[in-house]
Amino acid sequence: MKYVSTRGTAPVLNFEQAMLSGLARDGGLYVPETIPTLSHAQIAALAGKSYEDIAFAVMRPFVGDTFTDDEFAAIIARAYAGFSHTARAPLVQLGPNHHLLELFHGPTLAFKDFAMQLIGQMFQHSLARQGTRVTIVGATSGDTGSAAIEAFRGLDAVDVFILFPKGRVSDVQRRQMTTPIEKNVHALALEGDFDDCQARLKDMFNDLEFRDSVRLAGVNSINWARVLAQVVYYFTAALSLGAPHRQISFTVPTGNFGDIYAGSIARQMGLPIERLVVATNQNDILHRALSTGAYVTDALHASISPSMDIQVSSNFERALFDASGRDPVAVCAMMQALRDQRGFTIAPEPLAVLRALYASGRVSEAETLATIRDIYDTTGELLCPHSAIGVKVAEDSLGREPMVTLATAHPAKFPTAVAQATGQHPPLPARMADLFDRTERMRDVPNDLSALQTLIRERIAL
Ligand SMILES: *Cc1c(COP(=O)(O)O)cnc(C)c1O
């Protein structure tokens, strides 16, 4: 299996190289040269199997010869052993034709654990074999950072630096990043918003001298391996509801477009997905782009669903690449316009391709709170604000096929909004009940590339 860049000029890599590098050297994102497919019979044969077995069947063709079958099965087993639910991604019914896919039973209570725990195991295996070290730098709106730190804390071959927007993550998110005691963990509070964090991260990758000298590795959702891990639960959920013998739709609370893009890969692999519905908060660039064709950045608004407070959706580049017939020249032109003019208009043909697959909706703060309250009253289920945005958009777009809404975080990760809506204070699971008693350790950093590079060089030299 070979991986090519959406911008067409970076070297073609194998799975391991694409995983360890993250962003392509031409600024693009790696995608498989071709998407492997599973036949109707192969998908049907997965019904009733464990999460781990389905994960193996779905991901194996993408991994190539990076791992043997036995190694890969062991990696998967270790990755999901720390989840607190044996189904890993259980489904809960909300209404006659509406189901919630609970993706928050991992160690840091958000869906990011599905990919990050797997990547942690894969990195460890590869780096031990190669005898090398890497410096992982990640940008986070809250959940990626905590999941990455949890996955990489204490690993010998890795230093992990996480940039998060100062004052814009929830207390639980921040504490999950700042309380681990391992020396290889560095939580950095950046003066700016998430887009600033993501922009500085991209700058570091595009500074090839820096990138090579610190052996920079990226674990943001630009990393193909993360997208791949997320393809699995589209299969487990759809199989539980009768696929491949019927069509299933999914609604996905969306920020960086990684999670929903994984759904489009599942569909390309042969899973009968009818619609993928993008749910956004008031930071609605994706909803506007799909509605009008104009992908134009706007000011970022802080919301009660901070993990979706994003304007530049990195993984949308992969969707644009697919929709434009995998044309890197077209992608480069759009990304150039995004840099120079803050946006671009999607040409009619790719827009039609995108609209055939993706629907979208946008939810206000008041509607988010009302949905948390309503679902609690009618089902007893407490939703985090991100999941509530998904549920609201899904309810507005129910069709005849079963709808699955992805519940992306545990309500206890965002207790303020949940309490405001319902009067209930969702408790943290027992295994992290002492989170607020632990000592925090973090460093304030300016929104400045060279200051960040100096700090990283100093820390890894220690
Ligand atoms: C990251 C995150 C999202 C957005 O996912 P993307 O893959 O960036 O679109 C939504 N909800 C929660 C809770 C998250 O942590």
Coordinates of C-alpha atoms and ligand atoms in Angstrom, one line a residue:
M1 CA 0.0 0.0 0.0
K2 CA 1.5 3.3 -1.1
Y3 CA 0.6 6.8 0.2
V4 CA 0.5 10.0 -1.9
S5 CA 0.2 13.6 -1.0
T6 CA -2.9 15.6 -1.8
R7 CA -0.6 18.3 -3.3
G8 CA 1.2 15.8 -5.5
T9 CA 4.9 16.6 -5.1
A10 CA 6.0 15.0 -1.7
P11 CA 7.7 11.6 -1.9
V12 CA 5.4 8.5 -2.1
L13 CA 5.6 6.7 1.3
N14 CA 4.6 3.4 2.8
F15 CA 2.2 3.2 5.8
E16 CA 4.9 3.4 8.4
Q17 CA 6.6 6.4 6.9
A18 CA 3.3 8.2 6.4
M19 CA 2.3 7.5 10.0
L20 CA 5.7 8.6 11.4
S21 CA 5.8 11.8 9.4
G22 CA 2.3 13.2 9.6
L23 CA 2.1 16.2 7.3
A24 CA 3.6 15.7 3.8
R25 CA 6.7 17.7 2.9
D26 CA 4.8 19.7 0.2
G27 CA 2.3 20.8 2.8
G28 CA -0.3 18.3 1.7
L29 CA -1.9 15.3 3.5
Y30 CA -1.2 11.7 2.8
V31 CA -3.9 9.5 1.4
P32 CA -3.7 5.9 0.1
E33 CA -3.0 5.6 -3.6
T34 CA -6.1 3.4 -3.9
I35 CA -8.8 2.5 -1.3
P36 CA -9.1 -1.2 -0.7
T37 CA -12.6 -2.6 -0.8
L38 CA -14.4 -5.3 1.1
S39 CA -17.1 -7.3 -0.7
H40 CA -20.7 -7.6 0.5
A41 CA -19.9 -11.1 1.7
Q42 CA -16.7 -10.1 3.5
I43 CA -18.6 -7.3 5.3
A44 CA -21.5 -9.6 6.2
A45 CA -19.1 -12.1 7.7
L46 CA -18.0 -9.5 10.2
A47 CA -21.4 -9.3 11.9
G48 CA -21.3 -10.2 15.5
K49 CA -17.5 -10.1 15.7
S50 CA -15.6 -8.2 18.4
Y51 CA -14.4 -4.6 17.9
E52 CA -10.8 -5.8 17.8
D53 CA -11.6 -8.4 15.1
I54 CA -13.5 -5.9 12.9
A55 CA -10.6 -3.4 13.4
F56 CA -8.2 -6.0 12.1
A57 CA -10.2 -6.8 9.0
V58 CA -10.9 -3.2 8.2
M59 CA -7.4 -1.7 8.8
R60 CA -5.2 -4.7 7.7
P61 CA -5.2 -3.9 3.9
F62 CA -4.0 -0.3 4.6
V63 CA -1.0 -1.3 6.7
G64 CA 0.9 -3.3 4.1
D65 CA 4.0 -4.9 5.3
T66 CA 4.6 -2.5 8.2
F67 CA 3.4 -5.1 10.7
T68 CA 2.9 -8.8 10.4
D69 CA -0.6 -10.1 11.1
D70 CA 0.4 -11.2 14.6
E71 CA 2.0 -7.9 15.4
F72 CA -0.9 -5.9 14.2
A73 CA -3.4 -8.0 16.1
A74 CA -1.4 -7.6 19.3
I75 CA -1.1 -3.8 18.7
I76 CA -4.9 -3.6 18.3
A77 CA -5.5 -5.7 21.4
R78 CA -3.2 -3.5 23.5
A79 CA -4.7 -0.3 22.1
Y80 CA -8.3 -1.0 23.2
A81 CA -7.6 -3.0 26.4
G82 CA -7.8 0.2 28.5
F83 CA -11.4 1.1 27.4
S84 CA -14.0 0.8 30.1
H85 CA -16.7 -0.9 27.9
T86 CA -16.2 -4.3 26.3
A87 CA -18.1 -3.2 23.2
R88 CA -15.5 -0.3 22.9
A89 CA -18.0 1.7 20.9
P90 CA -21.5 0.8 22.2
L91 CA -24.8 1.9 20.5
V92 CA -27.6 3.4 22.5
Q93 CA -31.1 4.0 21.1
L94 CA -32.5 7.5 21.3
G95 CA -35.6 7.1 19.2
P96 CA -37.3 4.8 16.8
N97 CA -34.7 5.3 14.1
H98 CA -32.0 7.2 15.8
H99 CA -29.0 5.7 17.6
L100 CA -26.1 7.2 19.6
L101 CA -22.6 5.7 19.1
E102 CA -20.8 6.3 22.4
L103 CA -17.2 6.9 21.6
F104 CA -16.2 8.2 25.0
H105 CA -15.3 5.0 26.9
G106 CA -11.5 5.4 26.3
P107 CA -9.0 6.7 28.9
T108 CA -9.5 10.4 28.2
L109 CA -13.3 10.3 27.6
A110 CA -13.4 11.4 23.9
F111 CA -13.4 9.7 20.6
K112 CA -9.8 10.8 20.0
D113 CA -8.7 7.8 22.2
F114 CA -9.7 5.4 19.5
A115 CA -7.0 6.7 17.1
M116 CA -4.5 7.9 19.7
Q117 CA -4.3 4.7 21.7
L118 CA -3.7 2.8 18.4
I119 CA -1.1 5.2 17.2
G120 CA 0.7 5.1 20.5
Q121 CA 1.1 1.3 20.2
M122 CA 2.1 1.6 16.5
F123 CA 4.7 4.3 17.2
Q124 CA 6.2 2.3 20.0
H125 CA 6.6 -0.8 17.9
S126 CA 8.1 1.1 14.9
L127 CA 10.5 3.2 16.9
A128 CA 11.8 0.3 18.9
R129 CA 12.4 -1.6 15.7
Q130 CA 14.2 1.4 14.1
G131 CA 16.1 2.4 17.3
T132 CA 15.2 6.1 16.8
R133 CA 13.5 8.9 18.7
V134 CA 10.9 11.4 17.5
T135 CA 9.5 14.7 18.7
I136 CA 5.8 14.7 18.6
V137 CA 4.2 18.2 18.4
G138 CA 0.4 18.4 18.4
A139 CA -2.1 21.2 18.3
T140 CA -5.3 20.8 20.2
S141 CA -8.7 22.3 20.9
G142 CA -8.6 20.1 24.0
D143 CA -9.3 16.5 23.3
T144 CA -6.5 15.6 20.9
G145 CA -3.9 16.9 23.4
S146 CA -5.2 14.9 26.3
A147 CA -5.5 11.7 24.2
A148 CA -2.0 12.2 22.8
I149 CA -0.5 12.7 26.2
E150 CA -2.3 9.7 27.6
A151 CA -1.0 7.6 24.6
F152 CA 2.6 8.7 24.7
R153 CA 3.4 9.5 28.3
G154 CA 6.4 7.7 29.6
L155 CA 7.4 6.2 26.2
D156 CA 11.3 6.2 25.9
A157 CA 11.5 7.1 22.2
V158 CA 9.1 10.0 22.2
D159 CA 8.9 13.6 23.5
V160 CA 5.4 15.0 23.2
F161 CA 4.7 18.7 23.1
I162 CA 1.0 19.9 23.0
L163 CA 0.0 23.4 22.0
F164 CA -3.4 24.3 23.4
P165 CA -5.2 27.7 23.3
K166 CA -4.7 29.4 26.6
G167 CA -7.9 29.7 28.6
R168 CA -10.0 28.1 25.9
V169 CA -10.1 24.5 26.9
S170 CA -12.3 23.0 29.7
D171 CA -10.9 22.5 33.2
V172 CA -11.1 18.7 32.7
Q173 CA -9.3 18.9 29.3
R174 CA -6.6 21.1 30.7
R175 CA -6.0 19.0 33.8
Q176 CA -5.8 15.8 31.7
M177 CA -2.9 17.5 29.8
T178 CA -1.1 19.3 32.7
T179 CA -1.2 16.6 35.5
P180 CA 0.8 13.7 34.0
I181 CA 4.1 13.6 35.8
E182 CA 6.2 12.0 33.1
K183 CA 9.2 14.0 31.9
N184 CA 8.5 13.4 28.2
V185 CA 5.2 15.3 28.4
H186 CA 5.1 19.1 27.7
A187 CA 1.8 21.0 27.9
L188 CA 2.2 24.4 26.3
A189 CA -0.5 27.1 26.8
L190 CA -0.3 29.3 23.6
E191 CA -1.5 32.9 23.5
G192 CA -4.0 32.6 20.8
D193 CA -6.9 30.4 19.5
F194 CA -6.9 26.8 18.1
D195 CA -6.3 28.0 14.6
D196 CA -3.1 29.8 15.8
C197 CA -2.0 26.5 17.4
Q198 CA -2.6 24.6 14.2
A199 CA -0.9 27.3 12.1
R200 CA 2.3 27.2 14.2
L201 CA 2.3 23.4 14.0
K202 CA 2.1 23.6 10.2
D203 CA 4.9 26.2 10.2
M204 CA 7.1 23.8 12.1
F205 CA 6.4 21.0 9.6
N206 CA 7.1 23.4 6.7
D207 CA 10.4 24.4 8.2
L208 CA 12.2 21.4 6.8
E209 CA 15.5 22.1 8.6
F210 CA 13.8 22.1 11.9
R211 CA 11.6 19.2 11.0
D212 CA 14.5 17.0 10.2
S213 CA 16.8 18.1 13.0
V214 CA 14.3 17.3 15.8
R215 CA 12.7 14.4 13.9
L216 CA 9.3 16.0 14.0
A217 CA 6.3 13.7 14.0
G218 CA 2.6 14.7 13.9
V219 CA -0.3 13.1 15.5
N220 CA -3.0 15.6 14.6
S221 CA -5.9 14.3 12.5
I222 CA -3.8 15.2 9.4
N223 CA -2.0 11.9 10.3
W224 CA -3.5 9.2 8.0
A225 CA -3.2 6.6 10.7
R226 CA -5.7 8.5 12.9
V227 CA -8.2 8.7 10.1
L228 CA -7.8 5.0 9.5
A229 CA -8.5 4.0 13.2
Q230 CA -11.7 6.0 13.0
V231 CA -13.0 4.1 10.0
V232 CA -13.5 1.0 12.2
Y233 CA -16.4 2.2 14.3
Y234 CA -18.5 3.1 11.2
F235 CA -18.3 -0.6 10.4
T236 CA -19.1 -1.8 13.9
A237 CA -22.1 0.5 14.2
A238 CA -23.5 -0.2 10.7
L239 CA -23.0 -4.0 11.2
S240 CA -25.0 -3.8 14.5
L241 CA -27.9 -2.1 12.7
G242 CA -28.1 -4.6 9.8
A243 CA -25.5 -3.5 7.2
P244 CA -24.5 -4.6 4.7
H245 CA -28.1 -5.6 4.0
R246 CA -29.4 -2.1 4.6
Q247 CA -28.1 1.5 4.2
I248 CA -27.1 3.5 7.3
S249 CA -26.6 7.2 7.7
F250 CA -24.3 9.0 10.2
T251 CA -24.3 12.5 11.7
V252 CA -20.9 13.7 13.0
P253 CA -20.1 16.6 15.2
T254 CA -17.4 18.1 13.1
G255 CA -14.4 20.4 13.5
N256 CA -11.3 19.4 11.6
F257 CA -13.3 17.0 9.4
G258 CA -11.2 13.9 10.4
D259 CA -13.9 11.9 12.0
I260 CA -16.5 12.4 9.2
Y261 CA -13.8 11.9 6.6
A262 CA -13.2 8.4 8.1
G263 CA -16.9 7.7 7.3
S264 CA -16.3 8.5 3.6
I265 CA -13.4 6.0 3.6
A266 CA -15.7 3.4 5.1
R267 CA -18.1 4.1 2.3
Q268 CA -15.4 3.9 -0.4
M269 CA -14.5 0.6 1.1
G270 CA -18.0 -0.7 0.4
L271 CA -19.9 0.0 3.6
P272 CA -23.4 1.0 2.5
I273 CA -23.6 4.5 3.9
E274 CA -26.5 6.6 2.6
R275 CA -25.6 10.0 4.0
L276 CA -22.9 11.6 6.1
V277 CA -24.2 14.7 7.9
V278 CA -21.8 17.4 9.0
A279 CA -22.9 19.0 12.3
T280 CA -21.2 22.3 13.2
N281 CA -21.6 24.9 15.9
Q282 CA -21.6 28.6 15.2
N283 CA -18.1 28.2 13.6
D284 CA -19.9 27.0 10.5
I285 CA -17.4 27.2 7.7
L286 CA -18.2 23.7 6.6
H287 CA -21.9 24.2 6.6
R288 CA -21.5 27.4 4.6
A289 CA -19.1 25.8 2.2
L290 CA -21.5 22.9 1.5
S291 CA -24.5 25.2 1.3
T292 CA -23.0 27.9 -0.9
G293 CA -19.8 26.5 -2.4
A294 CA -17.7 29.3 -0.8
Y295 CA -15.1 28.1 1.7
V296 CA -14.2 31.3 3.4
T297 CA -12.7 31.7 6.9
D298 CA -14.5 34.0 9.4
A299 CA -13.6 35.2 12.9
L300 CA -13.5 32.3 15.4
H301 CA -16.2 32.4 18.1
A302 CA -15.6 30.6 21.5
S303 CA -18.5 28.3 22.2
I304 CA -19.7 25.7 24.7
S305 CA -18.4 23.0 22.3
P306 CA -14.8 24.1 22.2
S307 CA -13.5 21.0 20.4
M308 CA -15.4 22.2 17.4
D309 CA -14.2 25.8 17.5
I310 CA -12.3 25.7 14.3
Q311 CA -12.3 27.7 11.1
V312 CA -9.7 26.0 8.9
S313 CA -10.7 22.3 8.7
S314 CA -7.5 20.5 7.8
N315 CA -9.0 17.2 6.7
F316 CA -11.4 18.9 4.3
E317 CA -8.4 19.0 2.0
R318 CA -8.7 15.3 1.7
A319 CA -12.4 15.5 0.8
L320 CA -11.6 18.2 -1.8
F321 CA -8.9 16.0 -3.3
D322 CA -11.4 13.1 -3.6
A323 CA -14.1 15.3 -5.0
S324 CA -11.9 16.9 -7.6
G325 CA -11.0 13.5 -9.1
R326 CA -7.8 13.3 -7.0
D327 CA -6.3 16.3 -8.8
P328 CA -3.3 17.7 -6.8
V329 CA -3.1 20.8 -9.1
A330 CA -6.7 21.7 -8.2
V331 CA -6.0 21.2 -4.5
C332 CA -2.9 23.4 -4.6
A333 CA -4.8 26.2 -6.2
M334 CA -7.5 26.1 -3.6
M335 CA -5.0 25.9 -0.7
Q336 CA -3.0 28.8 -2.2
A337 CA -6.2 30.9 -2.3
L338 CA -7.0 29.9 1.3
R339 CA -3.6 31.3 2.3
D340 CA -3.7 34.4 0.2
Q341 CA -7.4 35.4 0.1
R342 CA -8.7 33.6 3.2
G343 CA -10.9 31.4 1.0
F344 CA -12.0 30.0 -2.3
T345 CA -15.0 28.9 -4.3
I346 CA -15.4 25.2 -4.9
A347 CA -15.9 24.5 -8.6
P348 CA -19.4 23.2 -9.6
E349 CA -18.3 19.6 -10.3
P350 CA -16.5 18.9 -7.1
L351 CA -19.2 20.7 -5.2
A352 CA -21.8 18.4 -6.7
V353 CA -19.7 15.4 -5.7
L354 CA -19.4 16.7 -2.1
R355 CA -23.1 17.4 -1.9
A356 CA -24.0 14.0 -3.1
L357 CA -22.2 12.5 -0.1
Y358 CA -22.3 15.2 2.7
A359 CA -25.3 17.0 4.1
S360 CA -24.8 19.6 6.8
G361 CA -26.5 21.6 9.6
R362 CA -25.5 24.3 12.1
V363 CA -26.6 24.5 15.7
S364 CA -26.7 27.6 17.9
E365 CA -25.6 27.7 21.6
A366 CA -29.3 27.9 22.7
E367 CA -30.3 25.0 20.6
T368 CA -27.3 23.0 21.9
L369 CA -28.5 23.5 25.5
A370 CA -32.1 22.8 24.6
T371 CA -31.1 19.5 23.0
I372 CA -29.1 18.4 26.1
R373 CA -32.1 19.2 28.2
D374 CA -34.6 17.5 25.8
I375 CA -32.6 14.3 25.4
Y376 CA -32.1 14.0 29.2
D377 CA -35.8 14.5 29.8
T378 CA -36.9 12.0 27.1
T379 CA -34.3 9.3 27.4
G380 CA -32.2 9.9 30.6
E381 CA -29.0 10.1 28.5
L382 CA -26.7 13.0 29.3
L383 CA -25.0 14.4 26.2
C384 CA -21.8 16.5 26.0
P385 CA -22.4 19.7 24.0
H386 CA -20.6 18.4 20.9
S387 CA -22.7 15.2 20.8
A388 CA -25.9 17.4 21.4
I389 CA -25.0 19.3 18.2
G390 CA -24.9 16.1 16.3
V391 CA -28.2 14.9 17.8
K392 CA -29.9 18.1 16.9
V393 CA -28.8 18.1 13.3
A394 CA -29.6 14.4 13.0
E395 CA -33.1 14.9 14.2
D396 CA -33.6 17.5 11.6
S397 CA -32.5 15.2 8.9
L398 CA -33.9 11.8 9.8
G399 CA -34.9 9.6 6.8
R400 CA -36.1 6.1 6.4
E401 CA -32.7 4.5 7.0
P402 CA -31.3 4.2 10.6
M403 CA -29.4 7.3 11.7
V404 CA -26.3 7.0 13.9
T405 CA -25.1 10.1 15.7
L406 CA -21.5 10.0 17.0
A407 CA -21.3 10.9 20.7
T408 CA -17.8 12.3 20.6
A409 CA -17.1 13.0 24.3
H410 CA -18.3 12.1 27.8
P411 CA -20.6 14.6 29.4
A412 CA -18.3 14.8 32.4
K413 CA -15.6 16.4 30.2
F414 CA -17.9 19.4 29.7
P415 CA -19.8 19.6 33.0
T416 CA -20.6 23.3 33.0
A417 CA -22.8 23.2 29.9
V418 CA -24.4 19.9 31.0
A419 CA -25.3 21.4 34.4
Q420 CA -26.6 24.6 32.8
A421 CA -28.9 22.6 30.6
T422 CA -30.1 19.9 33.0
G423 CA -29.1 20.7 36.6
Q424 CA -27.1 17.4 36.6
H425 CA -23.4 17.3 37.4
P426 CA -22.1 14.3 35.5
P427 CA -19.4 12.7 37.7
L428 CA -16.0 11.7 36.3
P429 CA -15.5 8.0 36.1
A430 CA -13.9 6.5 39.3
R431 CA -10.5 6.0 37.6
M432 CA -10.0 9.7 37.3
A433 CA -12.0 11.0 40.3
D434 CA -8.8 12.6 41.8
L435 CA -8.1 14.7 38.6
F436 CA -8.8 18.0 40.4
D437 CA -6.4 17.1 43.3
R438 CA -3.4 16.5 41.1
T439 CA -0.7 19.1 40.6
E440 CA -0.7 21.0 37.3
R441 CA 2.5 21.6 35.2
M442 CA 2.4 23.7 32.1
R443 CA 4.2 26.6 30.4
D444 CA 2.8 29.7 28.8
V445 CA 4.2 30.3 25.3
P446 CA 3.8 33.2 22.8
N447 CA 2.2 32.7 19.4
D448 CA 5.6 32.9 17.8
L449 CA 7.3 30.2 15.7
S450 CA 10.9 30.8 16.6
A451 CA 10.3 31.0 20.3
L452 CA 8.5 27.7 20.1
Q453 CA 11.3 26.1 18.1
T454 CA 13.9 27.3 20.6
L455 CA 11.9 25.9 23.5
I456 CA 11.5 22.5 21.8
R457 CA 15.2 22.3 21.0
E458 CA 16.1 23.1 24.6
R459 CA 13.7 20.6 26.1
I460 CA 14.7 17.7 23.9
A461 CA 18.4 18.3 24.5
L462 CA 17.9 17.7 28.3
Ligands
LIG1 C1 -12.2 16.6 18.0 C2 -13.6 16.6 18.4 C3 -14.6 16.9 17.5 C4 -14.3 17.2 16.0 O1 -13.8 16.1 15.4 P1 -13.0 16.3 14.0 O2 -12.4 15.0 13.6 O3 -12.0 17.4 14.2 O4 -14.0 16.8 13.0 C5 -15.9 16.8 17.9 N1 -16.2 16.6 19.2 C6 -15.3 16.3 20.2 C7 -15.7 16.1 21.6 C8 -13.9 16.3 19.8 O5 -13.0 16.1 20.7

